[in-house]
Tab-separated table of C-alpha atoms in Angstrom:
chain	number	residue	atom	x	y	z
N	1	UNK	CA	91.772	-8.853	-66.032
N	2	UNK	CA	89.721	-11.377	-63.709
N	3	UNK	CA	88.579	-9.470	-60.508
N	4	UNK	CA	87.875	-10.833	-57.553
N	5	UNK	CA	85.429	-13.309	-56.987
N	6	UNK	CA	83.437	-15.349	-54.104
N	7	UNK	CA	80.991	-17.617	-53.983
N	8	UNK	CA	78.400	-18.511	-53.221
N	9	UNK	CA	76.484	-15.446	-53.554
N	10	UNK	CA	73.761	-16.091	-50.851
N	11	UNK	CA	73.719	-18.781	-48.151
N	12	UNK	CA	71.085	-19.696	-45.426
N	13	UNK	CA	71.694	-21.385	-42.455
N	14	UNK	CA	70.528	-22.182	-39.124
N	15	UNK	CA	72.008	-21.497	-35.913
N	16	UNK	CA	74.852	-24.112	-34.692
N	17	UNK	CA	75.595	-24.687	-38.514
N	18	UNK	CA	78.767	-24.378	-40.340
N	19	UNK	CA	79.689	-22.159	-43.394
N	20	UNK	CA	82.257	-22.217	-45.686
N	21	UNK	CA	82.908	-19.321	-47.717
N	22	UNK	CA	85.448	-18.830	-50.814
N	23	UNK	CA	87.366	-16.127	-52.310
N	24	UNK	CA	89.681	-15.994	-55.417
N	25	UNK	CA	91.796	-12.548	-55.794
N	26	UNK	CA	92.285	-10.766	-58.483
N	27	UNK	CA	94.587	-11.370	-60.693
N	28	UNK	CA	98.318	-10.889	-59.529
N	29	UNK	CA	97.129	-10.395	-56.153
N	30	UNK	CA	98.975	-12.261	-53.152
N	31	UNK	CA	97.186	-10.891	-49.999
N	32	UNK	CA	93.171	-11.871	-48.794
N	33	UNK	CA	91.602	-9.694	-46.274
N	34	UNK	CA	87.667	-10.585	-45.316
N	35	UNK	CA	85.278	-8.362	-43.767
N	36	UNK	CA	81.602	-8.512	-42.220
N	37	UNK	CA	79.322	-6.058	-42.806
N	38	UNK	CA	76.178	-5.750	-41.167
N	39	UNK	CA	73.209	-3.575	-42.533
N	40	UNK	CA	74.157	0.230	-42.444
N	41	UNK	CA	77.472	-0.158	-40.767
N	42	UNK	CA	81.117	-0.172	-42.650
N	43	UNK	CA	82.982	-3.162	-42.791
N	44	UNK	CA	84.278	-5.135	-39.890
N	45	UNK	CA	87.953	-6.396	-40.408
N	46	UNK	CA	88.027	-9.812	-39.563
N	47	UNK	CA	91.805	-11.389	-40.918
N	48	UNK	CA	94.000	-10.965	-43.541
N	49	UNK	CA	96.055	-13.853	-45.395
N	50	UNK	CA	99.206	-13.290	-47.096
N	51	UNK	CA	101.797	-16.417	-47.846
N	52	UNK	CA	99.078	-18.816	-46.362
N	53	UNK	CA	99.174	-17.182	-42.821
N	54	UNK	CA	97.283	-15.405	-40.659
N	55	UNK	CA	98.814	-11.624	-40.998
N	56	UNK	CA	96.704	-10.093	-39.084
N	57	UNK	CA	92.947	-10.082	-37.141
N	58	UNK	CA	90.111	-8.017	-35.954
N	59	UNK	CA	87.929	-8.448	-32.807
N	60	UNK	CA	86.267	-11.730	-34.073
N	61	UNK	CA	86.057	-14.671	-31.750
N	62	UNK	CA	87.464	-18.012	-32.606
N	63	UNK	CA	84.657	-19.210	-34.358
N	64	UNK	CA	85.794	-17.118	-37.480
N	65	UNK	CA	88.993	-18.985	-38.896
N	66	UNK	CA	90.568	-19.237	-42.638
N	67	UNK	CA	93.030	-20.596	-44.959
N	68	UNK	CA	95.108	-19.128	-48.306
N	69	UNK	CA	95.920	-21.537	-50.565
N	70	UNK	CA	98.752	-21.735	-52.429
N	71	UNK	CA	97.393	-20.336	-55.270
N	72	UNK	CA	96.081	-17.164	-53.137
N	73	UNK	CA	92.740	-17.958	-53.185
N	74	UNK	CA	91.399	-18.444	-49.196
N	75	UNK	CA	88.260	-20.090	-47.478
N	76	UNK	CA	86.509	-18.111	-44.107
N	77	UNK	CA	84.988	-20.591	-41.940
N	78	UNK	CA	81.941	-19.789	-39.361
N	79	UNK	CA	81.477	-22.334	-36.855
N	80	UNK	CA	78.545	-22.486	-34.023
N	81	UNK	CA	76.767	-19.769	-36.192
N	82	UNK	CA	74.698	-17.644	-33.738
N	83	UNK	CA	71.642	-14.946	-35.296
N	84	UNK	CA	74.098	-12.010	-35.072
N	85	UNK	CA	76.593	-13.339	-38.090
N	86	UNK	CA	73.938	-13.039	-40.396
N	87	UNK	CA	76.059	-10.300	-42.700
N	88	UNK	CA	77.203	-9.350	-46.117
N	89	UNK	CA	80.994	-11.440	-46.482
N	90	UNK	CA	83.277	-9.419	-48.267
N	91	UNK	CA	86.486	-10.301	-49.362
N	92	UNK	CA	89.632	-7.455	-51.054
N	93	UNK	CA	92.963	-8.935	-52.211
N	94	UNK	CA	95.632	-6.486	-52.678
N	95	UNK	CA	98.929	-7.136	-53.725
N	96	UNK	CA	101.766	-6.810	-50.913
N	97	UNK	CA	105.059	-7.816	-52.534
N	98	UNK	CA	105.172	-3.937	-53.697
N	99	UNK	CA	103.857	-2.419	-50.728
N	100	UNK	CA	100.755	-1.092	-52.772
N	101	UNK	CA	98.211	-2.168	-50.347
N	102	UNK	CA	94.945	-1.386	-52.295
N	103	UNK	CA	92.394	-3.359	-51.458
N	104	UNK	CA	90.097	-5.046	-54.036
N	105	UNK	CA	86.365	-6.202	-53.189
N	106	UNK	CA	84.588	-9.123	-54.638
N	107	UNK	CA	80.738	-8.848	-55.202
N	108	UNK	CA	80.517	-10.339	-51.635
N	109	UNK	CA	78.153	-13.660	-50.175
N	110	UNK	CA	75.199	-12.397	-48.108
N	111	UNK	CA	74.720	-14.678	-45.050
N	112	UNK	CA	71.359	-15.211	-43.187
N	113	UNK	CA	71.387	-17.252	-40.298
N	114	UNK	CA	67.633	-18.601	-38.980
Q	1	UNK	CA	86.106	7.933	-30.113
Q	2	UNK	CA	85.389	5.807	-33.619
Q	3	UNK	CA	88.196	4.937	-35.579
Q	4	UNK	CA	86.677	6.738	-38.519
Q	5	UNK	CA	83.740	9.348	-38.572
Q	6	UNK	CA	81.189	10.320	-40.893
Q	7	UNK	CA	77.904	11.617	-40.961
Q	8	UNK	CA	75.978	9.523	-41.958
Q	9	UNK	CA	73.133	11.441	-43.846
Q	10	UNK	CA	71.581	11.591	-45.987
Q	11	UNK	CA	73.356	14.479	-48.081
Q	12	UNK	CA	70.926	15.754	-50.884
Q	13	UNK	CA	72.081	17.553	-53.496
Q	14	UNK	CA	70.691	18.505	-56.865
Q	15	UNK	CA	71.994	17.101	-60.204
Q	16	UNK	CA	74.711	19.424	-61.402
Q	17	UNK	CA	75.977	20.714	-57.727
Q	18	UNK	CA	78.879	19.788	-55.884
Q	19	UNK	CA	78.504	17.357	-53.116
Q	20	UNK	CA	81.180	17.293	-50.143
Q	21	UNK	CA	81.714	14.627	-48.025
Q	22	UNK	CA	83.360	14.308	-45.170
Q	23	UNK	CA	85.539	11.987	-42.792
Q	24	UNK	CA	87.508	12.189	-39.864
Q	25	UNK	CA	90.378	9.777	-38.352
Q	26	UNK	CA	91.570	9.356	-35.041
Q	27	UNK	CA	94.496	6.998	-35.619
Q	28	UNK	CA	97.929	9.163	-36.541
Q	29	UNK	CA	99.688	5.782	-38.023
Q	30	UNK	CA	97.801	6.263	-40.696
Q	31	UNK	CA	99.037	7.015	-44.141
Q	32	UNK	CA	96.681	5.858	-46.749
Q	33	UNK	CA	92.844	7.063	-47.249
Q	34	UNK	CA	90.752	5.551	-49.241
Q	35	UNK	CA	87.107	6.546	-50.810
Q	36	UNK	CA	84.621	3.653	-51.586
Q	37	UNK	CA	81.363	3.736	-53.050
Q	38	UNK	CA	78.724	1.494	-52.534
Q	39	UNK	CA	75.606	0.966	-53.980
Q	40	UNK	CA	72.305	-0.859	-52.378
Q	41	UNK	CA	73.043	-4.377	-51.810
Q	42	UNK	CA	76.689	-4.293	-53.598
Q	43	UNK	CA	79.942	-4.734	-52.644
Q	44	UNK	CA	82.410	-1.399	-52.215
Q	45	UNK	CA	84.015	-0.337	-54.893
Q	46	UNK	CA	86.975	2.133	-54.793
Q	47	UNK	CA	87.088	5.674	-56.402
Q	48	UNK	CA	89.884	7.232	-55.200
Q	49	UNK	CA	92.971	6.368	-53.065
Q	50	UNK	CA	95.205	9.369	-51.280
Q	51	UNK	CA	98.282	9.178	-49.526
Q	52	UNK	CA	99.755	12.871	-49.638
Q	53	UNK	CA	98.335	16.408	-47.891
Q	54	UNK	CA	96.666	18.206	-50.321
Q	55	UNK	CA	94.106	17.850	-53.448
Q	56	UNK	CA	94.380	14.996	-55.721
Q	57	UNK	CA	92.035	14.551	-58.619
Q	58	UNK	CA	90.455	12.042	-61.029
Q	59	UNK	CA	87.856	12.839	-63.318
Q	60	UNK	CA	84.680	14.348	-61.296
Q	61	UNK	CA	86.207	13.122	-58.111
Q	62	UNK	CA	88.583	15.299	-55.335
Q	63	UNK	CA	90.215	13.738	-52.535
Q	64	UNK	CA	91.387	16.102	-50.418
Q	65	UNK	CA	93.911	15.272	-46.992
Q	66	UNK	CA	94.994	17.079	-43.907
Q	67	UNK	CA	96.912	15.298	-41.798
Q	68	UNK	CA	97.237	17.985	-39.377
Q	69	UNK	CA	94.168	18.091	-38.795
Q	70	UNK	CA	93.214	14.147	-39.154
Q	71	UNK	CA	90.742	14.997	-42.362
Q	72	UNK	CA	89.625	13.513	-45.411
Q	73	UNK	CA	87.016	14.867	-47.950
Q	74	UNK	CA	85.430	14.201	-51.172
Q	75	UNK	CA	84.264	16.182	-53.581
Q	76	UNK	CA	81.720	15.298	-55.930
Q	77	UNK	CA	81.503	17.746	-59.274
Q	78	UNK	CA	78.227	18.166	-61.231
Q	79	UNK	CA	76.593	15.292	-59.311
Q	80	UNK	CA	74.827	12.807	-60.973
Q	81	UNK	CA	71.590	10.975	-60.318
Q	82	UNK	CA	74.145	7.468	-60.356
Q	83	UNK	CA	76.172	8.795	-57.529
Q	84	UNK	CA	73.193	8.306	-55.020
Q	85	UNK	CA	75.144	5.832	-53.231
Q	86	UNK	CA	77.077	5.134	-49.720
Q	87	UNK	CA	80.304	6.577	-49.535
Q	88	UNK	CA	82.918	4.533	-47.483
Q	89	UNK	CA	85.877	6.078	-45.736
Q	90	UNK	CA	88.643	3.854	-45.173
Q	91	UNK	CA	92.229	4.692	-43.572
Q	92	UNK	CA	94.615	1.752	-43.438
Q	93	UNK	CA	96.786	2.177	-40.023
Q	94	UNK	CA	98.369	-1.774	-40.399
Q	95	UNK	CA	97.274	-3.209	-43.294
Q	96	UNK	CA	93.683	-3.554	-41.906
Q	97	UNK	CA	90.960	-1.384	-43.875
Q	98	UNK	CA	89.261	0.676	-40.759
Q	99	UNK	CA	85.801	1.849	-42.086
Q	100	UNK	CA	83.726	4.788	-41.248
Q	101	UNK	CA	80.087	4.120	-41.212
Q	102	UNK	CA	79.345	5.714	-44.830
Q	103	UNK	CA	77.628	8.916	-45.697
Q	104	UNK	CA	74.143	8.475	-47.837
Q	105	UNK	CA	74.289	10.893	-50.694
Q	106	UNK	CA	70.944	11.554	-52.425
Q	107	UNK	CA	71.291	13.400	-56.187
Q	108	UNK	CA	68.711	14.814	-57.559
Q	109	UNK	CA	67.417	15.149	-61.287
Protein backbone atom coordinates (compact mmCIF):
# COMPACT_ATOMS: atom_id res chain seq x y z
CA UNK A 1 0.00 0.00 0.00
CA UNK A 2 1.98 3.14 -1.48
CA UNK A 3 1.82 6.04 1.12
CA UNK A 4 2.10 9.29 0.45
CA UNK A 5 4.86 10.82 -1.13
CA UNK A 6 6.54 14.38 -2.09
CA UNK A 7 9.35 15.44 -3.53
CA UNK A 8 11.82 16.85 -3.55
CA UNK A 9 12.96 16.27 -0.15
CA UNK A 10 15.03 19.52 0.40
CA UNK A 11 15.07 22.67 -1.75
CA UNK A 12 17.11 25.98 -1.48
CA UNK A 13 16.23 29.06 -2.82
CA UNK A 14 16.72 32.65 -2.76
CA UNK A 15 14.39 35.30 -2.06
CA UNK A 16 12.05 36.46 -5.16
CA UNK A 17 12.41 32.77 -6.47
CA UNK A 18 9.79 30.34 -7.33
CA UNK A 19 9.12 26.78 -5.93
CA UNK A 20 7.27 24.10 -7.04
CA UNK A 21 6.45 21.43 -4.77
CA UNK A 22 4.69 17.87 -5.47
CA UNK A 23 2.60 15.51 -3.66
CA UNK A 24 1.13 12.05 -4.64
CA UNK A 25 -1.59 10.58 -2.02
CA UNK A 26 -1.84 7.54 -0.86
CA UNK A 27 -3.32 5.10 -2.40
CA UNK A 28 -7.23 5.40 -2.81
CA UNK A 29 -7.04 8.76 -1.52
CA UNK A 30 -9.05 11.67 -3.37
CA UNK A 31 -8.45 14.76 -1.11
CA UNK A 32 -4.73 16.89 -0.73
CA UNK A 33 -4.38 19.17 2.14
CA UNK A 34 -0.70 21.03 2.53
CA UNK A 35 0.64 22.52 5.54
CA UNK A 36 3.76 24.74 6.65
CA UNK A 37 5.46 24.12 9.53
CA UNK A 38 7.94 26.23 10.95
CA UNK A 39 10.54 25.05 13.64
CA UNK A 40 8.71 24.17 17.00
CA UNK A 41 5.29 25.22 15.95
CA UNK A 42 2.31 22.72 14.64
CA UNK A 43 1.31 22.83 11.26
CA UNK A 44 -0.13 25.77 9.45
CA UNK A 45 -3.16 24.82 7.15
CA UNK A 46 -2.61 26.32 4.01
CA UNK A 47 -5.46 24.61 1.26
CA UNK A 48 -6.99 21.59 0.66
CA UNK A 49 -7.78 20.00 -2.93
CA UNK A 50 -10.47 17.65 -3.52
CA UNK A 51 -11.98 17.07 -7.32
CA UNK A 52 -9.20 19.51 -8.62
CA UNK A 53 -10.53 22.55 -6.58
CA UNK A 54 -9.70 24.63 -4.05
CA UNK A 55 -11.97 23.23 -0.94
CA UNK A 56 -10.81 25.16 1.38
CA UNK A 57 -7.75 27.75 2.73
CA UNK A 58 -5.87 29.01 5.66
CA UNK A 59 -4.47 32.54 6.32
CA UNK A 60 -1.81 32.32 3.48
CA UNK A 61 -1.46 35.19 1.09
CA UNK A 62 -1.78 34.78 -2.60
CA UNK A 63 1.57 33.89 -3.20
CA UNK A 64 0.75 30.25 -1.99
CA UNK A 65 -1.47 28.65 -4.87
CA UNK A 66 -1.99 24.81 -6.09
CA UNK A 67 -3.42 22.38 -8.41
CA UNK A 68 -4.93 18.47 -8.09
CA UNK A 69 -4.57 16.64 -10.93
CA UNK A 70 -6.73 14.35 -12.19
CA UNK A 71 -5.11 11.60 -10.90
CA UNK A 72 -5.15 13.25 -7.21
CA UNK A 73 -1.81 14.01 -7.03
CA UNK A 74 -1.39 18.19 -6.53
CA UNK A 75 1.55 20.78 -6.97
CA UNK A 76 1.91 23.95 -4.10
CA UNK A 77 3.41 26.83 -5.72
CA UNK A 78 5.47 29.73 -3.72
CA UNK A 79 5.91 32.75 -5.64
CA UNK A 80 8.03 36.06 -4.55
CA UNK A 81 9.57 33.77 -1.79
CA UNK A 82 10.41 36.08 1.16
CA UNK A 83 13.01 34.63 4.35
CA UNK A 84 9.94 33.77 6.48
CA UNK A 85 8.64 30.66 4.08
CA UNK A 86 11.62 28.90 4.77
CA UNK A 87 9.52 25.72 6.44
CA UNK A 88 9.04 22.02 6.52
CA UNK A 89 6.06 21.37 3.42
CA UNK A 90 3.86 18.80 4.44
CA UNK A 91 1.31 17.31 2.54
CA UNK A 92 -1.92 14.50 4.12
CA UNK A 93 -4.42 13.05 1.61
CA UNK A 94 -7.41 11.59 3.12
CA UNK A 95 -10.10 10.08 1.42
CA UNK A 96 -13.52 12.16 1.35
CA UNK A 97 -15.99 10.18 -0.76
CA UNK A 98 -16.75 8.25 2.72
CA UNK A 99 -16.59 11.04 4.96
CA UNK A 100 -13.50 9.40 6.79
CA UNK A 101 -11.43 12.44 6.83
CA UNK A 102 -8.08 11.04 8.20
CA UNK A 103 -5.41 12.74 7.17
CA UNK A 104 -2.22 11.06 5.84
CA UNK A 105 1.36 12.82 5.91
CA UNK A 106 4.08 12.38 3.42
CA UNK A 107 7.77 12.52 4.68
CA UNK A 108 7.48 16.29 3.85
CA UNK A 109 10.15 18.83 1.57
CA UNK A 110 12.13 21.12 3.90
CA UNK A 111 12.40 24.62 2.32
CA UNK A 112 15.24 27.16 3.02
CA UNK A 113 15.01 30.35 1.50
CA UNK A 114 18.55 32.61 1.47
CA UNK B 1 -7.34 32.12 22.77
CA UNK B 2 -5.31 29.33 20.44
CA UNK B 3 -7.27 27.09 18.54
CA UNK B 4 -5.57 24.19 20.24
CA UNK B 5 -3.42 24.17 23.53
CA UNK B 6 -0.70 22.24 24.83
CA UNK B 7 2.10 22.54 26.97
CA UNK B 8 4.65 22.39 25.38
CA UNK B 9 7.32 20.73 27.72
CA UNK B 10 9.26 18.94 27.98
CA UNK B 11 7.39 16.00 29.92
CA UNK B 12 10.05 13.52 31.40
CA UNK B 13 9.16 10.42 32.40
CA UNK B 14 11.04 7.26 33.20
CA UNK B 15 10.96 4.09 31.02
CA UNK B 16 8.13 1.94 32.28
CA UNK B 17 5.75 4.96 33.69
CA UNK B 18 2.80 6.36 32.27
CA UNK B 19 3.07 9.59 30.47
CA UNK B 20 -0.15 11.94 30.10
CA UNK B 21 -0.51 14.41 27.73
CA UNK B 22 -2.67 16.90 27.38
CA UNK B 23 -4.73 19.24 24.92
CA UNK B 24 -7.34 21.63 24.98
CA UNK B 25 -9.82 23.02 22.11
CA UNK B 26 -11.64 26.05 21.86
CA UNK B 27 -13.68 25.41 18.72
CA UNK B 28 -17.21 23.42 19.68
CA UNK B 29 -17.69 22.36 15.76
CA UNK B 30 -15.39 20.06 16.36
CA UNK B 31 -15.91 16.36 16.22
CA UNK B 32 -12.79 14.55 15.40
CA UNK B 33 -9.35 14.56 17.55
CA UNK B 34 -6.54 13.36 16.41
CA UNK B 35 -2.97 12.35 18.14
CA UNK B 36 0.25 12.68 15.98
CA UNK B 37 3.64 11.89 16.76
CA UNK B 38 6.54 13.35 15.44
CA UNK B 39 9.95 12.67 15.61
CA UNK B 40 13.10 15.22 15.03
CA UNK B 41 13.12 16.34 11.57
CA UNK B 42 10.10 13.91 10.37
CA UNK B 43 6.92 14.29 9.18
CA UNK B 44 3.69 13.54 11.71
CA UNK B 45 2.57 10.44 11.88
CA UNK B 46 -0.83 9.46 13.41
CA UNK B 47 -1.40 7.17 16.50
CA UNK B 48 -4.70 7.47 17.37
CA UNK B 49 -7.90 9.10 16.00
CA UNK B 50 -11.16 9.76 18.48
CA UNK B 51 -14.42 10.89 17.70
CA UNK B 52 -16.67 9.75 20.77
CA UNK B 53 -16.61 10.97 24.78
CA UNK B 54 -14.89 8.59 26.60
CA UNK B 55 -11.64 6.16 26.52
CA UNK B 56 -10.67 4.51 23.41
CA UNK B 57 -7.66 2.27 23.22
CA UNK B 58 -4.99 0.78 20.93
CA UNK B 59 -2.19 -1.08 22.08
CA UNK B 60 -0.05 1.16 24.69
CA UNK B 61 -1.95 4.17 23.57
CA UNK B 62 -5.38 5.93 25.37
CA UNK B 63 -7.21 8.63 23.84
CA UNK B 64 -9.39 9.95 26.07
CA UNK B 65 -12.39 12.92 25.07
CA UNK B 66 -14.58 15.30 26.94
CA UNK B 67 -16.47 17.32 25.02
CA UNK B 68 -18.00 19.03 27.83
CA UNK B 69 -15.28 20.16 28.88
CA UNK B 70 -13.35 20.81 25.35
CA UNK B 71 -10.45 18.03 26.38
CA UNK B 72 -8.31 15.62 24.84
CA UNK B 73 -5.58 13.41 26.48
CA UNK B 74 -3.15 10.76 25.82
CA UNK B 75 -1.95 8.27 27.68
CA UNK B 76 1.22 6.69 27.21
CA UNK B 77 1.64 3.02 29.10
CA UNK B 78 5.09 1.69 30.13
CA UNK B 79 6.85 4.43 28.14
CA UNK B 80 9.51 3.69 26.04
CA UNK B 81 12.84 5.32 25.30
CA UNK B 82 11.29 5.50 21.25
CA UNK B 83 8.38 7.55 22.36
CA UNK B 84 10.70 10.64 23.09
CA UNK B 85 9.03 12.48 20.46
CA UNK B 86 6.54 15.62 19.77
CA UNK B 87 3.11 14.88 20.26
CA UNK B 88 0.65 16.77 17.89
CA UNK B 89 -2.92 17.56 18.78
CA UNK B 90 -5.13 18.02 15.98
CA UNK B 91 -9.08 18.69 16.01
CA UNK B 92 -10.65 18.96 12.57
CA UNK B 93 -13.62 21.73 12.86
CA UNK B 94 -14.07 21.88 8.62
CA UNK B 95 -12.00 19.60 7.14
CA UNK B 96 -8.87 21.70 8.02
CA UNK B 97 -6.36 19.89 10.55
CA UNK B 98 -6.00 22.79 13.44
CA UNK B 99 -2.71 21.94 15.33
CA UNK B 100 -1.67 22.54 18.82
CA UNK B 101 1.91 23.42 19.21
CA UNK B 102 3.09 19.76 20.40
CA UNK B 103 4.14 18.60 23.79
CA UNK B 104 8.04 17.31 24.04
CA UNK B 105 8.01 14.05 25.87
CA UNK B 106 11.41 12.90 27.18
CA UNK B 107 11.54 8.84 28.29
CA UNK B 108 13.96 7.73 30.15
CA UNK B 109 15.99 4.34 30.29
Amino acid sequence: DAGVTQSPTHLIKTRGQQVTLRCSPKSGHDTVSWYQQALGQGPQFIFQYYEEEERQRGNFPDRFSGHQFPNYSSELNVNALLLGDSALYLCASSLARTGEETQYFGPGTRLLVL
Amino acid sequence: QKEVEQNSGPLSVPEGAIASLNCTYSDRVSQSFFWYRQYSGKSPELIMSIYSNGDKEDGRFTAQLNKASQYVSLLIRDSQPSDSATYLCAVLPLQKLVFGTGTRLLVSP
